[in-house]
CSV table of N, CA and C in Angstrom, one decimal:
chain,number,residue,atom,x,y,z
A,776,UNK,N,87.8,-100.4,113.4
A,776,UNK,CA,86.6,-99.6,113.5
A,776,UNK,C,86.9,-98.2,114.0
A,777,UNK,N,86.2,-97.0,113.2
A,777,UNK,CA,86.8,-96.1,113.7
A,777,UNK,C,85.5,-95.1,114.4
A,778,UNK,N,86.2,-94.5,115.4
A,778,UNK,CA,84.9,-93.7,116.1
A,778,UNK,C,85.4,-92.6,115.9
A,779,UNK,N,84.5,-91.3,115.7
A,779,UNK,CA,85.0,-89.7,116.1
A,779,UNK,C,85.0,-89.5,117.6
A,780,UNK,N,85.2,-88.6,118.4
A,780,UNK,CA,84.9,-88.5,119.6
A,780,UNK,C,84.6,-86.9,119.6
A,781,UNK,N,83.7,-86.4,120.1
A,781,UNK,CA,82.7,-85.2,119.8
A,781,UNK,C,82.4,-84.4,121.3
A,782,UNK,N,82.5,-83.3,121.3
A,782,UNK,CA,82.1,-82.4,122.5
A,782,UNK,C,81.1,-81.4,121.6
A,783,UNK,N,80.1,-81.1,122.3
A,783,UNK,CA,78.9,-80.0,122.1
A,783,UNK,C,79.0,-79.0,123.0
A,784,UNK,N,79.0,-78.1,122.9
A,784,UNK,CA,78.9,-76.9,123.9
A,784,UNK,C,77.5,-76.5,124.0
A,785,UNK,N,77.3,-75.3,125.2
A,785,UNK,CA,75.8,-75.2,125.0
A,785,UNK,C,75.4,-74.1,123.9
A,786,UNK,N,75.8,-74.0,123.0
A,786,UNK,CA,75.4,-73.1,122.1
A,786,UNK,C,75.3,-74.4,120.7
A,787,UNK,N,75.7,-75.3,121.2
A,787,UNK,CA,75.3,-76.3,120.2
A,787,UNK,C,76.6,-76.6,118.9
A,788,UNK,N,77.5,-75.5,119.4
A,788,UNK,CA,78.3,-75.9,118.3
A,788,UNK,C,79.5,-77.1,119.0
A,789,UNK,N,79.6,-77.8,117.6
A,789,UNK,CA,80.0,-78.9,118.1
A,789,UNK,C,82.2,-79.2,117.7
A,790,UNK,N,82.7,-79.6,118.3
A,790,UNK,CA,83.8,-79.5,118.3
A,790,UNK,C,84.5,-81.3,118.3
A,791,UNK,N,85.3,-81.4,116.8
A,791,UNK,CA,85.6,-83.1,116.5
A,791,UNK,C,87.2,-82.8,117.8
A,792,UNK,N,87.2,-84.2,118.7
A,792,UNK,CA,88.2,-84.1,119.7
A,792,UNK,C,89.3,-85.0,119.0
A,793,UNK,N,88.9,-85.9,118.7
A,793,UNK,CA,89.6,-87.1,118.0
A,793,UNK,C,88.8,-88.0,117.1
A,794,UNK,N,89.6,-88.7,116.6
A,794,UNK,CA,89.4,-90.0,115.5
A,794,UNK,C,90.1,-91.4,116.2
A,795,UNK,N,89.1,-92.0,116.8
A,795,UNK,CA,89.8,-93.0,117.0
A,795,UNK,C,89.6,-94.5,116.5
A,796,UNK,N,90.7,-95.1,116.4
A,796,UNK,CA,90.8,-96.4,115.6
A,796,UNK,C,91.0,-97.6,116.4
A,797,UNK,N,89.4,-98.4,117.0
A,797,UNK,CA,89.8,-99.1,118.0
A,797,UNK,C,89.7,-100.3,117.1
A,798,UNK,N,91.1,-100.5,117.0
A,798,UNK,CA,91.8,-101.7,115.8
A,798,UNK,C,92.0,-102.6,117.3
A,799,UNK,N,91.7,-103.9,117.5
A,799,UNK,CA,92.6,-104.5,118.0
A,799,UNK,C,93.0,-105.6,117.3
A,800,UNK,N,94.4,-105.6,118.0
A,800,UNK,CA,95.3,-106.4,117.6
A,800,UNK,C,95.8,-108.0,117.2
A,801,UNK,N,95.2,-108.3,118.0
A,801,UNK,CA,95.1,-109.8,118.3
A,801,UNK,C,93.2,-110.4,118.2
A,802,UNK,N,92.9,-109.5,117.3
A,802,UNK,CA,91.2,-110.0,116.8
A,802,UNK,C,90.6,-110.4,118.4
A,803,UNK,N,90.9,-109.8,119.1
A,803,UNK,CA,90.4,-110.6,120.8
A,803,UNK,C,89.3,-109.3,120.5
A,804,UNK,N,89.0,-108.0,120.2
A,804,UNK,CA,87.3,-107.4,120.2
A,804,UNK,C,87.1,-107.0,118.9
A,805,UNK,N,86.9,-107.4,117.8
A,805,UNK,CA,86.5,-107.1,116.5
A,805,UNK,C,85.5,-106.2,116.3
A,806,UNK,N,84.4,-106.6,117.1
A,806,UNK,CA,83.2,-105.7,117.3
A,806,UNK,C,83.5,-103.9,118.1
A,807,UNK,N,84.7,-104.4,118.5
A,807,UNK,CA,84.8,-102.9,119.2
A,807,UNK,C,84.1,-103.1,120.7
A,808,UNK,N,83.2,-103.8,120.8
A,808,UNK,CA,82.3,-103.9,122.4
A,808,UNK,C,83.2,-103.2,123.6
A,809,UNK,N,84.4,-103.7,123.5
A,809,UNK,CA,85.1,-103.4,125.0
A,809,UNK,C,85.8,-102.0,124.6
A,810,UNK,N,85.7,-101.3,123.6
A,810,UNK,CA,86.2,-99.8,123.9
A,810,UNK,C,84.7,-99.3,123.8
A,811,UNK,N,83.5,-99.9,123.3
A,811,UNK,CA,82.2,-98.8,123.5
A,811,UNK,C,81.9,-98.9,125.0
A,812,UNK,N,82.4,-100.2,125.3
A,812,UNK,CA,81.8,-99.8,126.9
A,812,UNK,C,82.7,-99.3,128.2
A,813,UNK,N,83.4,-99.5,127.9
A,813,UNK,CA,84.8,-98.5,128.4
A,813,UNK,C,84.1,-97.0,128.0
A,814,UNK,N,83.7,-96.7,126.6
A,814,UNK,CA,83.6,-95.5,126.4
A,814,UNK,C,82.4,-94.8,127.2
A,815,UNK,N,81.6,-95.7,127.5
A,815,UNK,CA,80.2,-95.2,127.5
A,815,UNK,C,80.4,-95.2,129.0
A,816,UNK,N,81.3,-95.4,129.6
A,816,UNK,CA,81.7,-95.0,131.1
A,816,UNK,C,82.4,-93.4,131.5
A,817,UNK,N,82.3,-93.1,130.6
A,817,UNK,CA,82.9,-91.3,130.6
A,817,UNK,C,81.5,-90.4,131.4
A,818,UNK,N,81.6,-89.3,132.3
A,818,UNK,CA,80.8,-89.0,132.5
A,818,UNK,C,79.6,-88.2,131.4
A,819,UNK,N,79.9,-88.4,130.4
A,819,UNK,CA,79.2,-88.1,129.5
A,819,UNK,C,78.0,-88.9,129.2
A,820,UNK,N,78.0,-90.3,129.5
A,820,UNK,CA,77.5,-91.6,129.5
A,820,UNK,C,77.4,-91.7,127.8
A,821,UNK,N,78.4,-92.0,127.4
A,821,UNK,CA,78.6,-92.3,125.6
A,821,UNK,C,77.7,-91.0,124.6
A,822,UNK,N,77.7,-89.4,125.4
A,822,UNK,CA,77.2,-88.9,123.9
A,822,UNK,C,78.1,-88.7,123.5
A,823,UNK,N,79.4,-89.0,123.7
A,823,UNK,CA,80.5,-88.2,122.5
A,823,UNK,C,81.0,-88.8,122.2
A,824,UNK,N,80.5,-89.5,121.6
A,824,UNK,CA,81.3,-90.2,120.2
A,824,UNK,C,80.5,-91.1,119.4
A,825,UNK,N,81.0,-91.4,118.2
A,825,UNK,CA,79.5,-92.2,117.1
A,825,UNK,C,80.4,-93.2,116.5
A,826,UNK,N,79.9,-94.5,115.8
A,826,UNK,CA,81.1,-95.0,115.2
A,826,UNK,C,81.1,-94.9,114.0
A,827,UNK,N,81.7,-94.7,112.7
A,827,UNK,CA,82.0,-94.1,112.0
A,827,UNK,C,81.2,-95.1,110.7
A,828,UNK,N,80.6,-95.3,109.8
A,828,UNK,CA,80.0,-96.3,109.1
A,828,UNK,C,80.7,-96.4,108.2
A,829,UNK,N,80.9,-97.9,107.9
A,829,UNK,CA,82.4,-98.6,106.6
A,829,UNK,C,82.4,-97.4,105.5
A,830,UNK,N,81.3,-97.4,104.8
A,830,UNK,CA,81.5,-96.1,103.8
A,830,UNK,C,81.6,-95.4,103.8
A,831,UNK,N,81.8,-94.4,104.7
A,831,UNK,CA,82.3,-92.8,105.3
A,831,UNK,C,84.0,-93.4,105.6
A,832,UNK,N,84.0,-94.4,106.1
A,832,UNK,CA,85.9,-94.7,106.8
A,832,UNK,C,86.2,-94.9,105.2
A,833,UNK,N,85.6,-95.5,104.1
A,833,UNK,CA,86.7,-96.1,103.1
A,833,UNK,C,86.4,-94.4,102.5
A,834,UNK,N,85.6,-93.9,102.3
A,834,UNK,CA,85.8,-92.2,102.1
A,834,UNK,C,86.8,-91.3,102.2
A,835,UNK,N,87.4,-91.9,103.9
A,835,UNK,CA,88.1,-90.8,104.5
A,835,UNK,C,89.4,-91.5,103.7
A,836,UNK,N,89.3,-92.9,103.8
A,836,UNK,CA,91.0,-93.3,103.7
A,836,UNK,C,91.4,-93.3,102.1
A,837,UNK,N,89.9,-93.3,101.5
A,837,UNK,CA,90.2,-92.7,99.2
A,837,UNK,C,90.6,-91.4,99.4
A,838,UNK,N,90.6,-90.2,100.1
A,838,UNK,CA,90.6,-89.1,100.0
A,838,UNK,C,90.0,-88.4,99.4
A,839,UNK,N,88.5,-88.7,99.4
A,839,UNK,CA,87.5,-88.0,99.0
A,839,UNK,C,87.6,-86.2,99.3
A,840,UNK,N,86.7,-85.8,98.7
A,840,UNK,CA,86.6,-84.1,98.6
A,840,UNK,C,86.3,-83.8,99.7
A,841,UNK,N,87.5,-83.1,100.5
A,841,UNK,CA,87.0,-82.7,102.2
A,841,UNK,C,86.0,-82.3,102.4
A,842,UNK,N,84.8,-81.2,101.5
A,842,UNK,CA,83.8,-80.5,101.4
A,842,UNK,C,82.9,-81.5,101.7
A,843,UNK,N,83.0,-82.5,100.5
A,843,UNK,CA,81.7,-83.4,101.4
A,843,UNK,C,82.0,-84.1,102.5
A,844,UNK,N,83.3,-84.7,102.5
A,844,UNK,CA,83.5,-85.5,104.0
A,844,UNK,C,83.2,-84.8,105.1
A,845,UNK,N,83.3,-83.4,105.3
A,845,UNK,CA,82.9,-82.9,106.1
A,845,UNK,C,81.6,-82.3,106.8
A,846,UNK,N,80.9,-82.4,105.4
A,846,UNK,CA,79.3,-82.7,105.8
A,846,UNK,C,79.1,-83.9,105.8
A,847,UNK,N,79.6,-84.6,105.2
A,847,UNK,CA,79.1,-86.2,106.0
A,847,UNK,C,79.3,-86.5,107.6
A,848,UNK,N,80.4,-86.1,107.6
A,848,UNK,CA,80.9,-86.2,109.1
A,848,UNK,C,80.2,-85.5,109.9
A,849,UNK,N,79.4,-84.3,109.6
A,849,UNK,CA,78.8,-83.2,110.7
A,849,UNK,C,77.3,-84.1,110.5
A,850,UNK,N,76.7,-84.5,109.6
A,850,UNK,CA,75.3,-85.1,109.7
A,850,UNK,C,75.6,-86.3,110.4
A,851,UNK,N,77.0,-87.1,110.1
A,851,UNK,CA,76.5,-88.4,111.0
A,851,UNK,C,76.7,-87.9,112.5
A,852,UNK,N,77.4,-86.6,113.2
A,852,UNK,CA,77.6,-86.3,114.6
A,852,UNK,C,76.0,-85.8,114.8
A,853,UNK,N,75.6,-84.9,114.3
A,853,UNK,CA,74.2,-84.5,114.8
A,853,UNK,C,73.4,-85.5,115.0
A,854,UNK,N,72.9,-86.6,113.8
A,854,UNK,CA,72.3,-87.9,113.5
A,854,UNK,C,72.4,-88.4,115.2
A,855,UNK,N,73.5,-88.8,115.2
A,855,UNK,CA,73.9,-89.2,116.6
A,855,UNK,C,73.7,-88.5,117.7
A,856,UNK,N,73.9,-87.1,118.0
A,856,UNK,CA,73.6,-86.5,118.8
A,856,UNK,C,71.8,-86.1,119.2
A,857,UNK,N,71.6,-86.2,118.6
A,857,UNK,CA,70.0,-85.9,118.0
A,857,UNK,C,69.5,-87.6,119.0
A,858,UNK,N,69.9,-88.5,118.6
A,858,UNK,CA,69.2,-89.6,118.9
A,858,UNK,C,69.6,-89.8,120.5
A,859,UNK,N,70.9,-89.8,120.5
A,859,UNK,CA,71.4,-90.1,122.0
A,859,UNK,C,70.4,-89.2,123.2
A,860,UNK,N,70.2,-87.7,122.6
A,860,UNK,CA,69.3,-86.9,123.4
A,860,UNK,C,68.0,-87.2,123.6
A,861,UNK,N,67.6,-88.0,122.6
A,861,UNK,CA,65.8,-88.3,122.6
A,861,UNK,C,65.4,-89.1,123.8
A,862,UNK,N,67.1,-90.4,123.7
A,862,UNK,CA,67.0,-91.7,124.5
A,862,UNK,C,66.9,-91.6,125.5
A,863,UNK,N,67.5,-90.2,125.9
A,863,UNK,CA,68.2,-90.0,127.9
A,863,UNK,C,67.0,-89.3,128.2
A,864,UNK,N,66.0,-88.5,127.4
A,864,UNK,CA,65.1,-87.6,128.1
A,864,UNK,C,64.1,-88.7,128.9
């Protein structure tokens, strides 16, 4: 399962930190649960990062046309950021 991990500044522009692939190894968290809640302990309280949706990951890994992956990838960060901020107000 792969997550982006995302910082916003206050001018809104948004900066990708990493891509992360929380594979585990031994099928012991398939769902990923124990790196989201690990994650969601950052003082950020989980807005920086989204998890990445199967069709956007098999995208990245065909080597689709960066032009659009990369507007896919900036709508699913806002999508996300957009929502996380509704939920905290």
């Amino acid at each position: 399962m792969l997550f982006i991990e995302y910082d916003v500044d206050e001018e809104g522009l948004i900066e990708v930190v990493a891509v992360v692939d929380a594979y585990e190894e031994d099928d012991l968290d398939p769902g990923a649960t124990e790196w989201i809640a690990w994650r969601n302990s950052f003082e950020d309280g989980g807005h920086g990062f989204v998890a990445v949706p199967q069709d956007l990951e098999e995208a990245i890994e065909a080597d689709h046309d960066p032009g659009e992956l990369l507007d896919r990838i900036e709508k699913l960060i806002v999508t996300d950021r957009i929502a996380k901020e509704a939920t905290s107000d």
